XYZ file of N, CA and C in Angstrom:
657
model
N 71.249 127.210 99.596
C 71.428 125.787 99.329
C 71.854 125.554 97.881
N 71.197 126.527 96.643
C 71.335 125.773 95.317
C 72.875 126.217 95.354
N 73.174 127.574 95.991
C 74.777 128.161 95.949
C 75.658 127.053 96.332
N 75.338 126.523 97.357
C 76.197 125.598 97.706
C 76.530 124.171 96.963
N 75.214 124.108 96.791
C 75.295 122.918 95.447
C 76.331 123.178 94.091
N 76.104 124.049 93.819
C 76.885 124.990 92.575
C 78.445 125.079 92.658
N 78.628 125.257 93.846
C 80.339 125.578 94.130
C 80.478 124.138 94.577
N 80.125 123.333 94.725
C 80.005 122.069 94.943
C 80.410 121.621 93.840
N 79.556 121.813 92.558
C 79.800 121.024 91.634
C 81.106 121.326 91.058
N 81.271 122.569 91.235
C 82.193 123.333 90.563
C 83.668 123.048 90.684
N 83.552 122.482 92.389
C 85.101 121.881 92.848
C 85.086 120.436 92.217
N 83.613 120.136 92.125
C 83.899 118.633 91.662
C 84.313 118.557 90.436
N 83.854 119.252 89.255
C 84.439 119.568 87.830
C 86.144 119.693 87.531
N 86.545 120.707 88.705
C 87.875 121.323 88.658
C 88.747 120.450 89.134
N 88.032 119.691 90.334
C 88.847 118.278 90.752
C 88.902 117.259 89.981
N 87.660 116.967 89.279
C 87.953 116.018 88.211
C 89.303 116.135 86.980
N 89.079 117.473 86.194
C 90.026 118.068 85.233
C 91.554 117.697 85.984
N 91.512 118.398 86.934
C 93.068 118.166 87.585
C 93.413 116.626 87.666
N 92.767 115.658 88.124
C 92.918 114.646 88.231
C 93.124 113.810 86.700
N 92.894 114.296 86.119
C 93.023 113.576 84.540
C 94.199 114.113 83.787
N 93.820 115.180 84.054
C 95.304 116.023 83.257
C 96.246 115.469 84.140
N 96.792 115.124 85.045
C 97.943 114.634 86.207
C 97.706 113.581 85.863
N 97.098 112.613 85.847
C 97.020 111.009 85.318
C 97.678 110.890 84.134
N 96.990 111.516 83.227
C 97.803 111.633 81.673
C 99.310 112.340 81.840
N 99.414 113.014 82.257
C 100.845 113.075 82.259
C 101.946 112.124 82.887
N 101.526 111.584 84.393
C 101.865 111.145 84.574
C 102.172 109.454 83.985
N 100.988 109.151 83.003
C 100.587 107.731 82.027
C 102.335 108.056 80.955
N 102.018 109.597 80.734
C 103.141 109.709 79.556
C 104.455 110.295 79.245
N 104.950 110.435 80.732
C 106.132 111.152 80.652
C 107.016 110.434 80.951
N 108.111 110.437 80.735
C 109.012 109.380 81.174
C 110.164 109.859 82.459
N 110.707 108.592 83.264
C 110.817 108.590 84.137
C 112.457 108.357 84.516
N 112.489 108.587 85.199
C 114.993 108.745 85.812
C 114.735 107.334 85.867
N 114.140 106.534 87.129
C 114.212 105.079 87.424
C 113.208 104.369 87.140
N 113.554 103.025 87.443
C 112.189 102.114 87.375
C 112.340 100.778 88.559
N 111.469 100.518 89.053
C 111.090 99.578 90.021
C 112.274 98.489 89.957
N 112.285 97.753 88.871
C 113.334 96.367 88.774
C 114.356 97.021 88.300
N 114.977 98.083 88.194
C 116.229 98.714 88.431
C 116.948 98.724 89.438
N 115.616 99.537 90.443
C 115.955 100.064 92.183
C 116.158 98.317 92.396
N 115.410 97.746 92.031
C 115.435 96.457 93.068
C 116.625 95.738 92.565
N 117.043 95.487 91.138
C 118.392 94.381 91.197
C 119.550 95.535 91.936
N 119.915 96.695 91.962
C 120.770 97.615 92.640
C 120.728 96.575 93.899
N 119.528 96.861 94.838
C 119.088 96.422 96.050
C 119.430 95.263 96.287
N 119.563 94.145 95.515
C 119.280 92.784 95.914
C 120.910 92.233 95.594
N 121.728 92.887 95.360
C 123.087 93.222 95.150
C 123.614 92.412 96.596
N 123.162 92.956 97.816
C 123.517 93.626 98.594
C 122.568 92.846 100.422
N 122.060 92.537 99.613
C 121.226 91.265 100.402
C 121.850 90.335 101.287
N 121.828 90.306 102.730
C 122.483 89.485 103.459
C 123.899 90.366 104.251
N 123.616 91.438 103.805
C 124.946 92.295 104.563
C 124.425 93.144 105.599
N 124.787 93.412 106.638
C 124.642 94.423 107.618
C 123.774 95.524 106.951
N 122.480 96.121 107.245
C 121.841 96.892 106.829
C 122.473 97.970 106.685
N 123.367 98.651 107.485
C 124.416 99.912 106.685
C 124.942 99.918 105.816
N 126.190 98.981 105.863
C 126.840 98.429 104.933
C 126.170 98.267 103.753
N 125.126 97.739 103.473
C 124.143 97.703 102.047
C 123.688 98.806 101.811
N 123.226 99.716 102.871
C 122.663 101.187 102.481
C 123.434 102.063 101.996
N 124.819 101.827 102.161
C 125.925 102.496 101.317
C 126.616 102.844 100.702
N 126.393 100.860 99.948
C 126.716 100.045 98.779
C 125.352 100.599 97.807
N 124.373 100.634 97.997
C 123.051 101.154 97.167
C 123.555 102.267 97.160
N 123.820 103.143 97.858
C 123.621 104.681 97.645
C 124.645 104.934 96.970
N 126.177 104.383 97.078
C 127.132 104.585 96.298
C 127.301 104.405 94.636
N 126.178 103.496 94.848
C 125.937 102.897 93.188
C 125.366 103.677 92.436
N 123.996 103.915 93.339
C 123.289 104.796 92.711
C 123.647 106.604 92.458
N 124.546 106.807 92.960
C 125.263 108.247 92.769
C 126.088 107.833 91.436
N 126.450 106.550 91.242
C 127.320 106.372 89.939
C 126.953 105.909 88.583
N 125.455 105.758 88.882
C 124.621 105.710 87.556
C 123.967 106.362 87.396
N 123.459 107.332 88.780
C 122.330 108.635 88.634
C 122.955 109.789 89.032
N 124.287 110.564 88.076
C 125.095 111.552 88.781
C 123.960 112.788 88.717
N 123.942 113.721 89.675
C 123.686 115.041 89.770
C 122.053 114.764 90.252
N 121.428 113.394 90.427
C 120.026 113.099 91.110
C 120.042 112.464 92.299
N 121.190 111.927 92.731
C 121.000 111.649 94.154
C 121.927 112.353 95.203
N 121.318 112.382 96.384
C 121.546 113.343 97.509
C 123.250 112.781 97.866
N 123.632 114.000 97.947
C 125.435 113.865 98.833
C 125.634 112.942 100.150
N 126.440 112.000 99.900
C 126.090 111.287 101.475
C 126.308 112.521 102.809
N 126.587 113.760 102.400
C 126.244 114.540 103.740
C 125.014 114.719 103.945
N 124.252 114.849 102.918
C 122.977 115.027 103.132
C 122.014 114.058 103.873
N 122.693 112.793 104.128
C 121.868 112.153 104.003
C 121.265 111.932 105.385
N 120.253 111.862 105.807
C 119.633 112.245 107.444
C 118.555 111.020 107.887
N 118.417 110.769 108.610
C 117.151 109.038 109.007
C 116.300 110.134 109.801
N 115.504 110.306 109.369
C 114.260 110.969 109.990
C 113.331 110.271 110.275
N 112.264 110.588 111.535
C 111.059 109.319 112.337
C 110.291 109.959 111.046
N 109.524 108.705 110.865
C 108.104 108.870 110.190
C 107.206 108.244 110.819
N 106.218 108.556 111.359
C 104.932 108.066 111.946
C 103.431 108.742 110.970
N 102.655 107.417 110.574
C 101.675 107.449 109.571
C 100.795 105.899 109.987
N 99.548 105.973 109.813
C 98.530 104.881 110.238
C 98.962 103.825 111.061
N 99.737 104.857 112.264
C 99.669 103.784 113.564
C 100.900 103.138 113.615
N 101.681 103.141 112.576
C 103.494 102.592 112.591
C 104.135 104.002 112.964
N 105.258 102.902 113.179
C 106.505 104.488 113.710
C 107.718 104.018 112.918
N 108.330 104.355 111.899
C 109.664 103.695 111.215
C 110.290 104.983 110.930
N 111.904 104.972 110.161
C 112.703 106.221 109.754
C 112.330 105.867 108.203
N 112.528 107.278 107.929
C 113.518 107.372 106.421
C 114.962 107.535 106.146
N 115.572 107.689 104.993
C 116.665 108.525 104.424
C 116.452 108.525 103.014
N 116.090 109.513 102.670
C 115.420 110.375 101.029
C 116.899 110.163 100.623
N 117.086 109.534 99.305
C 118.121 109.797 98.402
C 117.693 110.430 96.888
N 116.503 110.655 97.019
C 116.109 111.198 95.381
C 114.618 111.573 96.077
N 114.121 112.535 95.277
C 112.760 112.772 95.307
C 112.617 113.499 94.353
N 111.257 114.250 93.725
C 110.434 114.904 92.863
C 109.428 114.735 92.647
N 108.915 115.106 91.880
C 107.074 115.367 91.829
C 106.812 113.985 91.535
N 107.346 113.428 90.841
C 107.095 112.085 90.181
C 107.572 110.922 90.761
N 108.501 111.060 91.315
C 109.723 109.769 92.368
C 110.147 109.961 93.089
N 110.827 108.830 93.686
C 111.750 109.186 95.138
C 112.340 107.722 95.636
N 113.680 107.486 96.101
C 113.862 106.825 96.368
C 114.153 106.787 97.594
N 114.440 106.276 98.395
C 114.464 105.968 99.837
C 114.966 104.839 100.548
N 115.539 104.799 101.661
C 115.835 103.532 102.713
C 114.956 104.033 103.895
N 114.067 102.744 103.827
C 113.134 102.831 105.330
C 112.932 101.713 105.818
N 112.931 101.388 107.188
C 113.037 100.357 108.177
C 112.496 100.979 109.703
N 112.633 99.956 110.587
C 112.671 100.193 112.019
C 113.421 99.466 112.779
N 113.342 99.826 113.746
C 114.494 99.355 114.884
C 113.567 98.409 116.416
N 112.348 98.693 115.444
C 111.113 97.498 117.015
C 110.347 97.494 115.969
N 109.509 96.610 116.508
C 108.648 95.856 115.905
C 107.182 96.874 116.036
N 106.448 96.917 114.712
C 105.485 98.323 114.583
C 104.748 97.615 113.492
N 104.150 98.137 113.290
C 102.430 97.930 112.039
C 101.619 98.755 112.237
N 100.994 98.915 111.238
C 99.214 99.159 111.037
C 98.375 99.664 109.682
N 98.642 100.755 108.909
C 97.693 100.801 107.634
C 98.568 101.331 107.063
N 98.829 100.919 105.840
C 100.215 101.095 104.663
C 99.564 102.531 104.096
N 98.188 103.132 104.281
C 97.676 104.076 103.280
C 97.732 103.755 101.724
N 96.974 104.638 101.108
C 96.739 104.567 99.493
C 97.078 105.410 99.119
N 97.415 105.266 98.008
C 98.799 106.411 97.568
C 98.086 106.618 96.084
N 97.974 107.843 95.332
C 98.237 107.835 93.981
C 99.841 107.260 93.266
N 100.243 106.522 93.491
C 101.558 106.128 93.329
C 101.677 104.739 93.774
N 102.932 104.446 92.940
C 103.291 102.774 93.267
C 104.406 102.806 93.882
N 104.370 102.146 94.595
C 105.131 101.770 95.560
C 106.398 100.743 95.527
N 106.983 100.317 94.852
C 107.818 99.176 95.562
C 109.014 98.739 96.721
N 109.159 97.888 97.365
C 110.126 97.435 98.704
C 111.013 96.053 97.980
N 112.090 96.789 98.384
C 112.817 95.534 98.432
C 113.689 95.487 99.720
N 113.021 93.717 100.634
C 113.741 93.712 102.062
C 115.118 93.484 102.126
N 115.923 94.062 102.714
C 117.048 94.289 102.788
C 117.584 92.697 104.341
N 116.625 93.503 104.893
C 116.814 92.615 106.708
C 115.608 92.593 107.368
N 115.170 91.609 107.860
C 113.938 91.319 108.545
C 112.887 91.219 107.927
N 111.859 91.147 108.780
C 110.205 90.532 108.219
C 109.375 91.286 107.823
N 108.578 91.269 106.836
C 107.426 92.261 106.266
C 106.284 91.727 106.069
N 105.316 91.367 107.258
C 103.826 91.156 107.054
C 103.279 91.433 106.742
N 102.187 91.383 105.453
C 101.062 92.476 104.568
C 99.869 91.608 104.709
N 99.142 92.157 105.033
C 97.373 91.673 104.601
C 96.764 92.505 104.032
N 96.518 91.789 102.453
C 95.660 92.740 101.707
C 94.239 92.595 102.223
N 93.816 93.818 101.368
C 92.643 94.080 101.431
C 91.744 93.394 100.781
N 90.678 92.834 101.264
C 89.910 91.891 100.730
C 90.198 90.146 101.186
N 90.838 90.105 101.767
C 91.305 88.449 101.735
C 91.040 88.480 103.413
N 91.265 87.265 104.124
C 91.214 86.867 105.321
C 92.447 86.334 106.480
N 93.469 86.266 104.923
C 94.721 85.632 105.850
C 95.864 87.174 105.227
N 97.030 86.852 105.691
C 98.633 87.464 105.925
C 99.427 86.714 105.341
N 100.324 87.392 104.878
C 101.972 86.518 104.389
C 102.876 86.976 104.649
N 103.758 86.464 105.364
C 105.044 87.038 105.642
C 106.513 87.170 104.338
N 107.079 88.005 104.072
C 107.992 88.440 103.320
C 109.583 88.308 103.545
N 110.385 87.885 103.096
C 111.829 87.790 103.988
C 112.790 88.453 102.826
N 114.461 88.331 103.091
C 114.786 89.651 102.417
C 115.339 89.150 100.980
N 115.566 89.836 99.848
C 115.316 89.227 99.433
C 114.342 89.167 98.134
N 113.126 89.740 98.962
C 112.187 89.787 97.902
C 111.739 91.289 98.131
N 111.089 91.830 97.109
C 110.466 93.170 96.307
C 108.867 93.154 96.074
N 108.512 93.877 96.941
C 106.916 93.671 96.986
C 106.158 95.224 96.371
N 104.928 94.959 95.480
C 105.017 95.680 95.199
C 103.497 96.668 95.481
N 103.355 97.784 96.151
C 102.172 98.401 96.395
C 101.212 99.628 95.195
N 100.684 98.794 94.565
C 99.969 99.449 93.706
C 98.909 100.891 94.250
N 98.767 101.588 92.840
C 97.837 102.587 93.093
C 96.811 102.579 93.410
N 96.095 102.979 94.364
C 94.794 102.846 94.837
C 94.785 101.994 95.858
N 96.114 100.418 95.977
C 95.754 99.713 97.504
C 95.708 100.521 99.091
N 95.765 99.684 99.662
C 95.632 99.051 100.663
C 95.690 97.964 101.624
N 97.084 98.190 102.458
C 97.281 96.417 103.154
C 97.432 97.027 104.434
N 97.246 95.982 105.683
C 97.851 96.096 106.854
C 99.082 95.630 106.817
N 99.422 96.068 107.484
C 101.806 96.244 107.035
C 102.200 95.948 108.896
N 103.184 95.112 108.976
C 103.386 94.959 110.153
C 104.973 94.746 109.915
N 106.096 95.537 110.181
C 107.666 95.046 110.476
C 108.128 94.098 111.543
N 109.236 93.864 111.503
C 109.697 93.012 112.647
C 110.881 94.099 112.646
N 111.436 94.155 114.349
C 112.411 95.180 114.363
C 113.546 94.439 113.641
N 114.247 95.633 113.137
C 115.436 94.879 112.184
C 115.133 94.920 110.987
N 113.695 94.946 110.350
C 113.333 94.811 109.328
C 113.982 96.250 108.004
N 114.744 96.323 107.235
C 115.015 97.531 106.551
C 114.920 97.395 105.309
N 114.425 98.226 104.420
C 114.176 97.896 102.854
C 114.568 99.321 102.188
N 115.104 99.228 100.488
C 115.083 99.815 99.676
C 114.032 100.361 98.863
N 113.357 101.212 98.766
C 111.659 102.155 98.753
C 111.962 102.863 96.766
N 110.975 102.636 96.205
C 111.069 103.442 95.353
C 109.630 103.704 94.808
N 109.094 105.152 94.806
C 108.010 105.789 94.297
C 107.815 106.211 92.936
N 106.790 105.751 92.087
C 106.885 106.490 91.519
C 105.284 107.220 91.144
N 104.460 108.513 91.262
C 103.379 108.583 90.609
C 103.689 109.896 90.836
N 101.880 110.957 91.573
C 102.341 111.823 92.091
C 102.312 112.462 93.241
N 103.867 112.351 93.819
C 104.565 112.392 95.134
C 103.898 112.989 96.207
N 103.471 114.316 96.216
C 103.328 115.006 96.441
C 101.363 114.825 97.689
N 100.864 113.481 96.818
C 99.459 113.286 97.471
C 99.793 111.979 98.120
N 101.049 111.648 98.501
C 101.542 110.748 99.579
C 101.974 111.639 100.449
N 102.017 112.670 100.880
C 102.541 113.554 101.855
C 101.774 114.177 102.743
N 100.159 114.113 102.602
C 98.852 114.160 103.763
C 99.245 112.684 104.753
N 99.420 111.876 103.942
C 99.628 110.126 104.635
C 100.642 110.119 105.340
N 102.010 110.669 105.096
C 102.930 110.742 105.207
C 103.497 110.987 106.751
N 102.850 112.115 106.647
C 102.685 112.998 107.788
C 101.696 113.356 108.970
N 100.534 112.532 108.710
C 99.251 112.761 109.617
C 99.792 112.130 111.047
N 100.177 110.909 111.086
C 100.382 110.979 112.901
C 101.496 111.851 113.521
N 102.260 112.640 112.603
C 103.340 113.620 113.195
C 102.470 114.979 113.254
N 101.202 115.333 112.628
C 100.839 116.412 112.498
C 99.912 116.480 113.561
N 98.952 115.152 113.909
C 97.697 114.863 114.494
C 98.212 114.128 115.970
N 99.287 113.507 115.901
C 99.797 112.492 117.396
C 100.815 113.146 117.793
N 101.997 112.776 117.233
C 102.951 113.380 117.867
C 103.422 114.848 117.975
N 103.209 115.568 117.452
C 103.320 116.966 116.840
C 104.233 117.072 117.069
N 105.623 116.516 116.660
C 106.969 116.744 116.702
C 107.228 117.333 115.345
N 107.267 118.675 115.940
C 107.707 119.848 114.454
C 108.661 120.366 114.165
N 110.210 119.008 115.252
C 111.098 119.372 114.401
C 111.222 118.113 113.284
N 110.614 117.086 113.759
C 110.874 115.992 112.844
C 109.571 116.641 111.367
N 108.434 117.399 111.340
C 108.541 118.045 109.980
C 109.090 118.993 109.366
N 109.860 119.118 110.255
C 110.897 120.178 109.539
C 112.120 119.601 108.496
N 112.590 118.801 109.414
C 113.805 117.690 108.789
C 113.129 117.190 107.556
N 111.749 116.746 107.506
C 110.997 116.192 106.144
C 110.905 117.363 104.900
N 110.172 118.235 105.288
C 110.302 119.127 104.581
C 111.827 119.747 103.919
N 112.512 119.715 104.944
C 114.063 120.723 104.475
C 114.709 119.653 103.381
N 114.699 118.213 104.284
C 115.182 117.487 103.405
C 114.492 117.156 101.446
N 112.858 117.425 101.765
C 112.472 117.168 100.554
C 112.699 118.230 99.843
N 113.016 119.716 100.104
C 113.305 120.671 99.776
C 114.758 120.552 98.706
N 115.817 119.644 99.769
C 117.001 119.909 99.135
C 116.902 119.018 98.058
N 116.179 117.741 98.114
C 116.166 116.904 96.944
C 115.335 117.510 95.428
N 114.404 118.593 95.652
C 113.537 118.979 94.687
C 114.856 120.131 94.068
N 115.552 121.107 95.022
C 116.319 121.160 94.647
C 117.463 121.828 93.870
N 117.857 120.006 94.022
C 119.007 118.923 93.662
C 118.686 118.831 91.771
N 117.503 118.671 91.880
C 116.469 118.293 90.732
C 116.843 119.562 89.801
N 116.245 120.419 90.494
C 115.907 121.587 89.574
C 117.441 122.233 89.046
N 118.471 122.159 89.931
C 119.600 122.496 89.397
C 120.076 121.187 88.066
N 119.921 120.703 88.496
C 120.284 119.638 87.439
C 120.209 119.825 85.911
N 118.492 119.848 85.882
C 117.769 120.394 84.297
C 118.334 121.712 84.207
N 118.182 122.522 85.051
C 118.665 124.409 84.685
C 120.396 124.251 84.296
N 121.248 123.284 84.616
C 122.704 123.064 84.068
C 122.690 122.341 83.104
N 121.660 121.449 82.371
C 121.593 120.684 81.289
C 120.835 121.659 80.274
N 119.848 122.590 80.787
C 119.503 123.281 79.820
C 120.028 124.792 79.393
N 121.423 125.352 79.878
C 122.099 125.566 79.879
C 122.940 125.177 79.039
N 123.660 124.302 79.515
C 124.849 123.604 78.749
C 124.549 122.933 77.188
């Protein structure tokens, strides 16, 4: 028993340290994008056919972020299923620290947004975005348009309307959104080619990354 107590404490010490040292870095390093960047890009583009805008964003953003965002060959809509919703992605940037993204659905879905070490922001492109935070008693609906933003540590119930598609940008660290990410594909659906596509794809964006700095530090 005291053994167990002991290695007990011991993960709790080592978990603590890790968690501070990653906070502080993450408090002080600086970052490719920022939230009201991704979002005036996004809001560009507002009121157009959800492709059509996803292409106009992505095109832009290849022309202010050369050698960090993904090749439009790359670019793939993969299912994501996580606390009871079912919606796609398409990763245009990722790393330990960020990631940008287009995610939506095509029917109408909800249920627990998860808590992220990381912030979150949406900006709606097309359709409805219902959130009920945590702690309150009522809901608000969102239209497109606007940029909502999910802080570290929340928690809301999240409900789309089909049609609904938004511009996604992360930033903390990435990497402890990816238990959330992935639990109803790992635990419900066990469709292991759709974690494969997640993985390969986050693969090529990390990288995308790493060649980048190794040709700048180089050159």
């Amino acid at each position: 028993m005291k053994s167990l107590l002991f290695i007990s404490f011991k993960l709790f010490i080592v978990g603590s340290v890790f968690f501070f040292v990653i906070q502080h870095w993450l408090e002080t390093k600086s970052y490719l994008f920022d939230d009201q960047k991704i979002a005036k890009i996004a809001e560009k583009y507002v009121g157009l056919p959800h492709n059509e805008a996803f292409n106009r964003v992505a095109n832009e953003l290849r022309d202010k972020y050369p050698g960090h965002i993904l090749p439009k060959e790359d670019e793939q809509w993969i299912f994501m299923n996580a606390g009871g919703w079912m919606g796609s992605i398409c990763i245009l940037h990722a790393s330990v620290t960020e990631y940008v993204l287009f995610f939506g659905t095509a029917v109408d879905t909800g249920g627990h947004s998860g808590r992220y070490w990381a912030n979150i922001s949406d900006t709606i492109m097309t359709g409805t975005f219902r959130q009920w935070k945590e702690g309150t008693t009522e809901s608000q609906v969102y239209y497109p348009g606007t940029t909502l933003l999910h802080a570290w540590g929340e928690a809301t119930s999240v409900q789309w309307s089909a049609g609904t598609w938004m511009v996604e940008y992360g930033r903390g660290f990435i990497p402890s959104t990816v238990p959330f990410a992935l639990s109803d594909t790992l635990f419900g659906t066990q469709d292991i080619l759709t974690l494969f596509y997640t993985f390969r794809i986050y693969g090529k964006a990390l990288l995308l990354e790493g060649q980048f700095y190794l040709n700048s530090f180089l050159n």
